[in-house]
mmCIF file of C-alpha atoms and ligand atoms in Angstrom:
data_model
loop_
_atom_site.group_PDB
_atom_site.id
_atom_site.type_symbol
_atom_site.label_atom_id
_atom_site.label_comp_id
_atom_site.label_asym_id
_atom_site.label_seq_id
_atom_site.Cartn_x
_atom_site.Cartn_y
_atom_site.Cartn_z
ATOM 1 C CA UNK A 241 0.104 0.037 0.044
ATOM 2 C CA UNK A 242 0.922 3.587 -0.560
ATOM 3 C CA UNK A 243 1.601 5.891 2.542
ATOM 4 C CA UNK A 244 3.487 8.994 3.883
ATOM 5 C CA UNK A 245 6.363 9.251 6.366
ATOM 6 C CA UNK A 246 8.919 11.453 7.623
ATOM 7 C CA UNK A 247 12.427 10.351 6.676
ATOM 8 C CA UNK A 248 16.125 11.575 6.983
ATOM 9 C CA UNK A 249 17.788 10.813 3.748
ATOM 10 C CA UNK A 250 21.220 11.572 4.814
ATOM 11 C CA UNK A 251 23.070 11.822 8.102
ATOM 12 C CA UNK A 252 22.676 15.664 9.441
ATOM 13 C CA UNK A 253 19.636 16.427 7.095
ATOM 14 C CA UNK A 254 16.292 17.471 8.303
ATOM 15 C CA UNK A 255 13.105 15.313 8.372
ATOM 16 C CA UNK A 256 11.275 15.386 4.916
ATOM 17 C CA UNK A 257 7.954 14.173 4.414
ATOM 18 C CA UNK A 258 7.661 11.755 1.609
ATOM 19 C CA UNK A 259 5.415 9.119 -0.225
ATOM 20 C CA UNK A 260 6.184 5.632 0.944
ATOM 21 C CA UNK A 261 5.285 2.172 -0.363
ATOM 22 C CA UNK A 262 4.773 -0.332 2.184
ATOM 23 C CA UNK A 263 4.929 -4.371 1.495
ATOM 24 C CA UNK A 264 1.937 -6.654 2.303
ATOM 25 C CA UNK A 265 2.488 -8.168 5.744
ATOM 26 C CA UNK A 266 4.302 -11.466 6.071
ATOM 27 C CA UNK A 267 3.985 -14.120 8.706
ATOM 28 C CA UNK A 268 3.798 -12.700 12.190
ATOM 29 C CA UNK A 269 3.716 -9.072 10.697
ATOM 30 C CA UNK A 270 0.769 -6.297 11.286
ATOM 31 C CA UNK A 271 -0.197 -3.073 9.337
ATOM 32 C CA UNK A 272 -0.794 -0.394 11.816
ATOM 33 C CA UNK A 273 -2.655 2.887 11.050
ATOM 34 C CA UNK A 274 -1.000 5.319 13.200
ATOM 35 C CA UNK A 275 -2.830 7.436 15.479
ATOM 36 C CA UNK A 276 0.274 9.550 17.205
ATOM 37 C CA UNK A 277 3.785 9.326 17.582
ATOM 38 C CA UNK A 278 5.944 11.221 20.278
ATOM 39 C CA UNK A 279 8.950 13.227 19.060
ATOM 40 C CA UNK A 280 12.069 12.009 21.035
ATOM 41 C CA UNK A 281 15.585 13.567 21.190
ATOM 42 C CA UNK A 282 16.706 10.115 19.759
ATOM 43 C CA UNK A 283 14.645 10.865 16.633
ATOM 44 C CA UNK A 284 16.569 14.555 16.503
ATOM 45 C CA UNK A 285 19.904 12.284 16.617
ATOM 46 C CA UNK A 286 19.231 11.169 13.520
ATOM 47 C CA UNK A 287 18.671 14.375 11.655
ATOM 48 C CA UNK A 288 21.758 16.069 13.251
ATOM 49 C CA UNK A 289 23.690 13.020 12.390
ATOM 50 C CA UNK A 290 24.733 12.317 15.967
ATOM 51 C CA UNK A 291 23.229 8.796 15.369
ATOM 52 C CA UNK A 292 23.935 7.479 11.901
ATOM 53 C CA UNK A 293 22.010 4.365 10.677
ATOM 54 C CA UNK A 294 22.789 1.645 8.021
ATOM 55 C CA UNK A 295 19.859 2.479 5.587
ATOM 56 C CA UNK A 296 18.960 6.007 3.966
ATOM 57 C CA UNK A 297 16.166 6.947 3.625
ATOM 58 C CA UNK A 298 15.604 6.100 7.272
ATOM 59 C CA UNK A 299 11.797 6.552 8.526
ATOM 60 C CA UNK A 300 12.141 8.040 12.178
ATOM 61 C CA UNK A 301 9.868 7.671 15.007
ATOM 62 C CA UNK A 302 9.823 4.947 17.653
ATOM 63 C CA UNK A 303 7.240 6.161 20.240
ATOM 64 C CA UNK A 304 3.844 5.332 18.584
ATOM 65 C CA UNK A 305 0.251 4.247 18.969
ATOM 66 C CA UNK A 306 -2.419 3.120 16.455
ATOM 67 C CA UNK A 307 -4.935 0.597 15.085
ATOM 68 C CA UNK A 308 -4.352 -2.625 13.548
ATOM 69 C CA UNK A 309 -5.687 -2.714 9.984
ATOM 70 C CA UNK A 310 -4.245 -5.925 8.583
ATOM 71 C CA UNK A 311 -2.568 -9.206 9.617
ATOM 72 C CA UNK A 312 -0.039 -11.572 7.914
ATOM 73 C CA UNK A 313 -0.491 -15.126 8.540
ATOM 74 C CA UNK A 314 0.384 -16.627 12.087
ATOM 75 C CA UNK A 315 -0.562 -13.570 14.087
ATOM 76 C CA UNK A 316 -2.817 -14.555 17.300
ATOM 77 C CA UNK A 317 -1.864 -11.749 19.535
ATOM 78 C CA UNK A 318 -3.880 -8.906 17.904
ATOM 79 C CA UNK A 319 -6.904 -8.639 15.732
ATOM 80 C CA UNK A 320 -7.883 -6.235 13.121
ATOM 81 C CA UNK A 321 -9.483 -2.794 15.033
ATOM 82 C CA UNK A 322 -7.297 -3.622 18.100
ATOM 83 C CA UNK A 323 -5.625 -0.628 19.569
ATOM 84 C CA UNK A 324 -1.958 -1.137 20.168
ATOM 85 C CA UNK A 325 1.233 0.790 21.664
ATOM 86 C CA UNK A 326 4.673 0.298 19.701
ATOM 87 C CA UNK A 327 7.764 -0.949 21.935
ATOM 88 C CA UNK A 328 10.914 0.279 20.514
ATOM 89 C CA UNK A 329 12.890 -2.784 21.613
ATOM 90 C CA UNK A 330 10.673 -5.898 20.050
ATOM 91 C CA UNK A 331 10.024 -8.520 22.640
ATOM 92 C CA UNK A 332 9.753 -11.855 20.959
ATOM 93 C CA UNK A 333 9.274 -13.814 24.152
ATOM 94 C CA UNK A 334 11.560 -16.651 23.059
ATOM 95 C CA UNK A 335 15.395 -15.502 23.022
ATOM 96 C CA UNK A 336 17.256 -16.089 26.043
ATOM 97 C CA UNK A 337 17.161 -12.320 27.139
ATOM 98 C CA UNK A 338 13.047 -12.188 27.027
ATOM 99 C CA UNK A 339 12.958 -15.556 28.632
ATOM 100 C CA UNK A 340 15.389 -14.232 31.423
ATOM 101 C CA UNK A 341 13.174 -11.048 31.760
ATOM 102 C CA UNK A 342 15.174 -8.645 30.205
ATOM 103 C CA UNK A 343 12.888 -8.083 27.280
ATOM 104 C CA UNK A 344 14.723 -4.650 26.558
ATOM 105 C CA UNK A 345 17.702 -6.659 25.310
ATOM 106 C CA UNK A 346 15.417 -8.956 22.986
ATOM 107 C CA UNK A 347 17.716 -10.394 20.292
ATOM 108 C CA UNK A 348 15.097 -8.940 17.522
ATOM 109 C CA UNK A 349 16.064 -5.478 18.810
ATOM 110 C CA UNK A 350 19.712 -5.845 17.092
ATOM 111 C CA UNK A 351 18.374 -4.298 13.771
ATOM 112 C CA UNK A 352 16.811 -1.078 15.413
ATOM 113 C CA UNK A 353 19.526 1.151 13.191
ATOM 114 C CA UNK A 354 19.381 -0.534 10.084
ATOM 115 C CA UNK A 355 15.447 -0.559 9.958
ATOM 116 C CA UNK A 356 15.402 -3.770 8.016
ATOM 117 C CA UNK A 357 12.851 -6.669 9.066
ATOM 118 C CA UNK A 358 14.324 -7.888 12.429
ATOM 119 C CA UNK A 359 13.675 -11.567 11.571
ATOM 120 C CA UNK A 360 14.867 -11.493 8.174
ATOM 121 C CA UNK A 361 17.467 -8.920 8.134
ATOM 122 C CA UNK A 362 18.357 -8.712 4.536
ATOM 123 C CA UNK A 363 14.933 -7.429 3.644
ATOM 124 C CA UNK A 364 12.985 -4.347 4.083
ATOM 125 C CA UNK A 365 9.355 -3.687 4.574
ATOM 126 C CA UNK A 366 9.137 0.015 3.426
ATOM 127 C CA UNK A 367 10.290 1.148 0.045
ATOM 128 C CA UNK A 368 10.299 4.688 -1.900
ATOM 129 C CA UNK A 369 8.021 4.997 -4.760
ATOM 130 C CA UNK A 370 11.067 3.797 -7.006
ATOM 131 C CA UNK A 371 11.860 0.706 -5.113
ATOM 132 C CA UNK A 372 14.810 1.868 -2.776
ATOM 133 C CA UNK A 373 14.576 0.379 0.630
ATOM 134 C CA UNK A 374 13.772 2.583 3.594
ATOM 135 C CA UNK A 375 14.872 1.788 7.142
ATOM 136 C CA UNK A 376 12.309 1.808 9.994
ATOM 137 C CA UNK A 377 13.836 3.479 13.129
ATOM 138 C CA UNK A 378 13.717 0.523 15.937
ATOM 139 C CA UNK A 379 12.067 -1.597 13.241
ATOM 140 C CA UNK A 380 8.892 0.380 13.477
ATOM 141 C CA UNK A 381 9.212 3.797 12.129
ATOM 142 C CA UNK A 382 6.307 5.458 13.392
ATOM 143 C CA UNK A 383 6.596 8.906 11.705
ATOM 144 C CA UNK A 384 4.422 7.228 8.993
ATOM 145 C CA UNK A 385 0.567 7.366 8.329
ATOM 146 C CA UNK A 386 0.591 3.650 8.173
ATOM 147 C CA UNK A 387 3.550 1.025 9.233
ATOM 148 C CA UNK A 388 3.996 -2.743 8.924
ATOM 149 C CA UNK A 389 5.716 -4.312 12.056
ATOM 150 C CA UNK A 390 6.552 -7.409 13.372
ATOM 151 C CA UNK A 391 3.817 -8.345 16.064
ATOM 152 C CA UNK A 392 6.514 -8.733 18.640
ATOM 153 C CA UNK A 393 6.764 -4.636 18.456
ATOM 154 C CA UNK A 394 3.263 -4.147 19.350
ATOM 155 C CA UNK A 395 1.343 -4.379 22.864
ATOM 156 C CA UNK A 396 -2.456 -4.383 22.672
ATOM 157 C CA UNK A 397 -4.230 -2.048 24.865
ATOM 158 C CA UNK A 398 -7.873 -1.047 25.666
ATOM 159 C CA UNK A 399 -9.872 0.838 23.228
ATOM 160 C CA UNK A 400 -10.811 3.729 25.642
ATOM 161 C CA UNK A 401 -7.263 5.356 26.328
ATOM 162 C CA UNK A 402 -6.218 8.462 24.426
ATOM 163 C CA UNK A 403 -3.976 7.083 21.692
ATOM 164 C CA UNK A 404 -2.200 10.582 21.630
ATOM 165 C CA UNK A 405 -1.123 10.104 25.243
ATOM 166 C CA UNK A 406 -0.338 6.565 25.614
ATOM 167 C CA UNK A 407 2.221 6.566 22.749
ATOM 168 C CA UNK A 408 4.492 7.782 25.274
ATOM 169 C CA UNK A 409 4.377 4.494 27.148
ATOM 170 C CA UNK A 410 6.636 3.199 23.948
ATOM 171 C CA UNK A 411 9.649 5.235 24.838
ATOM 172 C CA UNK A 412 9.899 8.052 27.450
ATOM 173 C CA UNK A 413 7.629 6.832 30.196
ATOM 174 C CA UNK A 414 9.172 3.217 30.368
ATOM 175 C CA UNK A 415 12.795 4.590 29.915
ATOM 176 C CA UNK A 416 12.511 7.418 32.457
ATOM 177 C CA UNK A 417 10.408 5.316 34.884
ATOM 178 C CA UNK A 418 12.370 2.391 34.674
ATOM 179 C CA UNK A 419 15.850 4.267 34.954
ATOM 180 C CA UNK A 420 14.752 5.210 38.486
ATOM 181 C CA UNK A 421 12.807 1.881 39.463
ATOM 182 C CA UNK A 422 15.161 -0.901 37.486
ATOM 183 C CA UNK A 423 18.359 0.481 37.065
ATOM 184 C CA UNK A 424 19.045 2.833 39.704
ATOM 185 C CA UNK A 425 17.097 0.893 42.152
ATOM 186 C CA UNK A 426 15.528 3.733 44.221
ATOM 187 C CA UNK A 427 14.731 2.763 47.601
ATOM 188 C CA UNK A 428 12.614 4.494 50.307
ATOM 189 C CA UNK A 429 13.977 7.682 51.759
ATOM 190 C CA UNK A 430 16.607 8.055 48.830
ATOM 191 C CA UNK A 431 17.951 11.172 47.858
ATOM 192 C CA UNK A 432 18.045 11.257 43.629
ATOM 193 C CA UNK A 433 19.200 13.773 41.456
ATOM 194 C CA UNK A 434 17.479 13.591 37.953
ATOM 195 C CA UNK A 435 19.616 15.536 35.269
ATOM 196 C CA UNK A 436 17.391 16.863 32.388
ATOM 197 C CA UNK A 437 13.489 17.389 32.774
ATOM 198 C CA UNK A 438 12.184 16.427 29.472
ATOM 199 C CA UNK A 439 10.040 13.408 28.540
ATOM 200 C CA UNK A 440 12.392 11.019 30.076
ATOM 201 C CA UNK A 441 13.547 12.835 32.861
ATOM 202 C CA UNK A 442 10.069 13.847 34.142
ATOM 203 C CA UNK A 443 9.268 10.051 34.220
ATOM 204 C CA UNK A 444 12.578 9.266 36.099
ATOM 205 C CA UNK A 445 11.355 11.680 38.501
ATOM 206 C CA UNK A 446 7.598 9.955 38.737
ATOM 207 C CA UNK A 447 9.775 6.499 38.883
ATOM 208 C CA UNK A 448 11.847 7.804 41.880
ATOM 209 C CA UNK A 449 8.556 8.937 43.594
ATOM 210 C CA UNK A 450 6.898 5.644 42.942
ATOM 211 C CA UNK A 451 10.138 3.707 44.551
ATOM 212 C CA UNK A 452 9.781 5.804 47.693
ATOM 213 C CA UNK A 453 12.676 8.299 47.331
ATOM 214 C CA UNK A 454 12.632 10.983 50.092
ATOM 215 C CA UNK A 455 14.191 13.653 48.044
ATOM 216 C CA UNK A 456 14.061 14.028 44.236
ATOM 217 C CA UNK A 457 15.996 16.855 42.838
ATOM 218 C CA UNK A 458 15.064 17.583 39.226
ATOM 219 C CA UNK A 459 17.922 19.573 37.250
ATOM 220 C CA UNK A 460 17.340 21.772 34.261
ATOM 221 C CA UNK A 461 18.280 25.250 32.576
ATOM 222 C CA UNK A 462 14.413 25.514 31.246
ATOM 223 C CA UNK A 463 12.321 27.358 33.835
ATOM 224 C CA UNK A 464 9.121 25.964 32.609
ATOM 225 C CA UNK A 465 10.318 22.346 33.064
ATOM 226 C CA UNK A 466 11.614 23.284 36.710
ATOM 227 C CA UNK A 467 7.966 24.656 37.633
ATOM 228 C CA UNK A 468 6.287 21.639 36.252
ATOM 229 C CA UNK A 469 8.659 19.057 38.028
ATOM 230 C CA UNK A 470 6.947 19.211 41.279
ATOM 231 C CA UNK A 471 3.624 18.053 39.655
ATOM 232 C CA UNK A 472 5.468 14.988 38.783
ATOM 233 C CA UNK A 473 6.924 14.442 42.251
ATOM 234 C CA UNK A 474 10.201 16.448 42.277
ATOM 235 C CA UNK A 475 10.869 17.675 45.830
ATOM 236 C CA UNK A 476 13.204 20.353 44.327
ATOM 237 C CA UNK A 477 13.879 21.804 40.968
ATOM 238 C CA UNK A 478 17.193 23.619 40.367
ATOM 239 C CA UNK A 479 19.021 24.965 37.295
ATOM 240 C CA UNK A 480 22.617 23.398 37.712
ATOM 241 C CA UNK A 481 24.171 20.332 38.727
ATOM 242 C CA UNK A 482 26.437 22.298 40.964
ATOM 243 C CA UNK A 483 23.387 23.472 42.949
ATOM 244 C CA UNK A 484 21.960 19.968 42.869
ATOM 245 C CA UNK A 485 25.223 18.516 44.514
ATOM 246 C CA UNK A 486 25.062 21.175 47.245
ATOM 247 C CA UNK A 487 21.504 20.552 48.064
ATOM 248 C CA UNK A 488 21.982 16.691 48.156
ATOM 249 C CA UNK A 489 24.883 17.170 50.227
ATOM 250 C CA UNK A 490 23.152 19.326 52.758
ATOM 251 C CA UNK A 491 20.421 16.799 52.935
ATOM 252 C CA UNK A 492 22.703 13.863 53.672
ATOM 253 C CA UNK A 493 25.355 14.973 56.155
ATOM 254 C CA UNK A 494 27.941 15.831 53.416
ATOM 255 C CA UNK A 495 27.720 12.549 51.892
ATOM 256 C CA UNK A 496 25.781 13.313 48.515
ATOM 257 C CA UNK A 497 23.137 11.782 46.510
ATOM 258 C CA UNK A 498 22.345 7.964 46.787
ATOM 259 C CA UNK A 499 21.635 8.037 42.759
ATOM 260 C CA UNK A 500 21.720 10.233 39.699
ATOM 261 C CA UNK A 501 19.789 9.623 36.618
ATOM 262 C CA UNK A 502 21.250 11.232 33.352
ATOM 263 C CA UNK A 503 18.212 11.973 31.289
ATOM 264 C CA UNK A 504 19.780 15.075 29.114
ATOM 265 C CA UNK A 505 18.945 15.232 25.266
ATOM 266 C CA UNK A 506 22.518 15.118 24.133
ATOM 267 C CA UNK A 507 24.896 13.108 26.230
ATOM 268 C CA UNK A 508 28.454 14.158 26.725
ATOM 269 C CA UNK A 509 31.190 12.985 28.806
ATOM 270 C CA UNK A 510 31.220 16.030 31.302
ATOM 271 C CA UNK A 511 27.463 14.937 32.291
ATOM 272 C CA UNK A 512 28.809 11.840 33.596
ATOM 273 C CA UNK A 513 31.882 13.625 35.506
ATOM 274 C CA UNK A 514 29.167 16.139 36.921
ATOM 275 C CA UNK A 515 26.975 13.535 37.852
ATOM 276 C CA UNK A 516 29.573 11.231 39.549
ATOM 277 C CA UNK A 517 30.740 14.363 41.786
ATOM 278 C CA UNK A 518 27.023 14.699 43.031
ATOM 279 C CA UNK A 519 26.691 10.971 44.442
ATOM 280 C CA UNK A 520 28.160 9.433 47.522
ATOM 281 C CA UNK A 521 30.245 6.722 48.322
ATOM 282 C CA UNK A 522 28.643 3.559 47.218
ATOM 283 C CA UNK A 523 26.103 5.575 45.211
ATOM 284 C CA UNK A 524 24.849 4.905 41.463
ATOM 285 C CA UNK A 525 24.732 6.868 38.218
ATOM 286 C CA UNK A 526 22.383 5.613 35.480
ATOM 287 C CA UNK A 527 23.204 6.587 31.912
ATOM 288 C CA UNK A 528 19.845 7.062 30.242
ATOM 289 C CA UNK A 529 20.745 9.537 27.411
ATOM 290 C CA UNK A 530 22.075 8.550 24.055
ATOM 291 C CA UNK A 531 25.465 9.990 23.279
ATOM 292 C CA UNK A 532 26.636 10.893 19.781
ATOM 293 C CA UNK A 533 27.949 8.035 18.347
ATOM 294 C CA UNK A 534 31.440 9.811 17.937
ATOM 295 C CA UNK A 535 31.517 10.497 21.633
ATOM 296 C CA UNK A 536 35.013 10.578 23.124
ATOM 297 C CA UNK A 537 34.530 8.998 26.229
ATOM 298 C CA UNK A 538 34.112 10.728 29.723
ATOM 299 C CA UNK A 539 36.834 12.832 31.816
ATOM 300 C CA UNK A 540 36.365 10.765 35.120
ATOM 301 C CA UNK A 541 38.609 9.299 37.497
ATOM 302 C CA UNK A 542 38.700 5.689 37.645
ATOM 303 C CA UNK A 543 40.566 5.753 40.927
ATOM 304 C CA UNK A 544 37.941 7.731 42.666
ATOM 305 C CA UNK A 545 34.990 5.442 40.897
ATOM 306 C CA UNK A 546 36.773 2.495 42.073
ATOM 307 C CA UNK A 547 37.781 3.795 45.720
ATOM 308 C CA UNK A 548 34.233 5.207 46.320
ATOM 309 C CA UNK A 549 32.725 1.959 45.271
ATOM 310 C CA UNK A 550 30.444 3.941 42.724
ATOM 311 C CA UNK A 551 28.374 2.104 40.167
ATOM 312 C CA UNK A 552 28.025 3.520 36.743
ATOM 313 C CA UNK A 553 24.890 1.747 35.129
ATOM 314 C CA UNK A 554 23.838 1.705 31.459
ATOM 315 C CA UNK A 555 20.410 1.809 30.500
ATOM 316 C CA UNK A 556 18.268 1.000 27.520
ATOM 317 C CA UNK A 557 14.611 1.284 27.851
ATOM 318 C CA UNK A 558 14.924 1.723 31.755
ATOM 319 C CA UNK A 559 15.811 -2.022 32.038
ATOM 320 C CA UNK A 560 11.853 -2.387 31.416
ATOM 321 C CA UNK A 561 10.089 -5.600 30.167
ATOM 322 C CA UNK A 562 7.613 -3.793 27.759
ATOM 323 C CA UNK A 563 5.066 -6.685 27.959
ATOM 324 C CA UNK A 564 4.925 -6.539 31.583
ATOM 325 C CA UNK A 565 5.437 -2.860 32.208
ATOM 326 C CA UNK A 566 3.322 -1.077 29.518
ATOM 327 C CA UNK A 567 0.029 -2.758 30.832
ATOM 328 C CA UNK A 568 1.163 -1.981 34.304
ATOM 329 C CA UNK A 569 1.805 1.593 33.565
ATOM 330 C CA UNK A 570 -1.590 1.823 31.971
ATOM 331 C CA UNK A 571 -3.087 0.666 35.052
ATOM 332 C CA UNK A 572 -1.163 3.280 37.138
ATOM 333 C CA UNK A 573 -2.201 5.770 34.955
ATOM 334 C CA UNK A 574 -5.915 4.611 35.312
ATOM 335 C CA UNK A 575 -5.511 4.772 39.065
ATOM 336 C CA UNK A 576 -4.329 8.256 38.869
ATOM 337 C CA UNK A 577 -0.530 7.310 40.016
ATOM 338 C CA UNK A 578 1.376 7.680 36.668
ATOM 339 C CA UNK A 579 0.860 11.292 35.186
ATOM 340 C CA UNK A 580 0.592 11.141 31.545
ATOM 341 C CA UNK A 581 -1.850 13.796 29.877
ATOM 342 C CA UNK A 582 0.615 16.507 31.129
ATOM 343 C CA UNK A 583 3.356 15.276 29.473
ATOM 344 C CA UNK A 584 2.176 16.183 26.061
ATOM 345 C CA UNK A 585 2.911 19.878 25.754
ATOM 346 C CA UNK A 586 1.697 20.428 22.114
ATOM 347 C CA UNK A 587 0.845 18.266 19.166
ATOM 348 C CA UNK A 588 1.794 18.672 15.470
ATOM 349 C CA UNK A 589 0.550 17.131 11.958
ATOM 350 C CA UNK A 590 2.845 15.200 10.063
ATOM 351 C CA UNK A 591 3.557 18.051 7.706
ATOM 352 C CA UNK A 592 4.624 20.393 10.696
ATOM 353 C CA UNK A 593 7.002 17.719 12.086
ATOM 354 C CA UNK A 594 9.790 20.190 11.392
ATOM 355 C CA UNK A 595 8.422 22.896 13.863
ATOM 356 C CA UNK A 596 8.174 19.888 16.512
ATOM 357 C CA UNK A 597 11.942 19.432 16.226
ATOM 358 C CA UNK A 598 12.355 23.166 16.351
ATOM 359 C CA UNK A 599 10.380 23.402 19.352
ATOM 360 C CA UNK A 600 12.131 20.522 20.879
ATOM 361 C CA UNK A 601 15.535 22.138 20.297
ATOM 362 C CA UNK A 602 14.370 25.398 22.096
ATOM 363 C CA UNK A 603 13.277 23.422 25.258
ATOM 364 C CA UNK A 604 9.518 24.259 24.907
ATOM 365 C CA UNK A 605 7.989 20.894 25.231
ATOM 366 C CA UNK A 606 8.042 17.967 27.788
ATOM 367 C CA UNK A 607 6.953 16.076 24.579
ATOM 368 C CA UNK A 608 5.623 17.007 21.105
ATOM 369 C CA UNK A 609 3.369 14.462 19.744
ATOM 370 C CA UNK A 610 2.490 13.984 16.217
ATOM 371 C CA UNK A 611 -1.084 12.991 15.685
ATOM 372 C CA UNK A 612 -2.193 11.526 12.246
HETATM 373 C C1 CXF B 39 16.605 5.197 21.882
HETATM 374 C C2 CXF B 39 17.845 4.567 21.650
HETATM 375 C C3 CXF B 39 18.311 4.258 20.262
HETATM 376 C C4 CXF B 39 17.542 3.755 19.184
HETATM 377 C C5 CXF B 39 16.293 4.444 19.489
HETATM 378 C C6 CXF B 39 15.594 4.377 20.904
HETATM 379 N N1 CXF B 39 16.173 5.233 23.210
HETATM 380 C C7 CXF B 39 15.508 6.287 23.420
HETATM 381 O O1 CXF B 39 15.280 6.935 22.890
HETATM 382 ZN ZN1 ZN B 40 13.042 7.612 22.893
#
């Protein structure tokens, strides 16, 4: 079928909305009419060239929701008309990682940046009208009016949920919430610093609150984000890591924060050095942000990290198991425990996606969402 989507044609080029052609769904594949797709900093990395991929053009978007409109063979998990949220890492349920409760590491996720079929890696499901393969970000490419994906990439949700809100469960909510709950392992009474209060950072704040943190210090240079942080559970919001470090020490007899989550838009080594300087001995720094592929490492003291017994924890998808955690987050949202509506600052049409990225770079949004 024919569709339209926002693609990057080469590293460092802005998104362009173009005509695309989708394959018929094969075995274990579903066609989804998109309802909404959040605009994440990782999508911007494709346009700046910080994140380079193996297939250009590349259709961005990895935080989506929609309605199933067609099925390939051997699909039993969903039916036509079902509402779904996409998982930016597929969860096949069969590989050793899924079996071990680490769906964020599912083997089918290995092809996220080539954008080919994860279960048949030399083939692509999307093409240009003249027949060139188009990569799908994270094997889903949700900046498209329709997409065809492996059923391992979708999670069925109830029809009454607002699709332009719950699309956020697919990346920023799980990634941020899980960074605090699973990867920082926040405990009751902890003092935690969350560096960056965008879509991911605000959810790290919510996760820290759910895990019982006593003091949640949000850090962001944008005043609007600091003001909103208390709605999500921050006890303090400051503009710099120096201030956050001082505050954490003042509340812990000079020891420092128990944990820090780095959730800035573009990660640099200095961020890790700053975060380490704010946490106590035995403390943890979680790296949730995506660094440019050309990053040059971090100016940290290995001596100090070892002597202070500090833990540096990498984090993909906040260590979540999307098939368990997305339905759980839906329930928390219904119960009023997980704040989602307020994360959506502004919606955009697909043709206005460029404005969405401009607003993201200006720090105007917690989340901008493309609605179809
Ligand atoms: C990203 C990580 C790189 C692939 C796309 C998703 N995570 C969060 O935005
Ligand atoms: Zn993302």
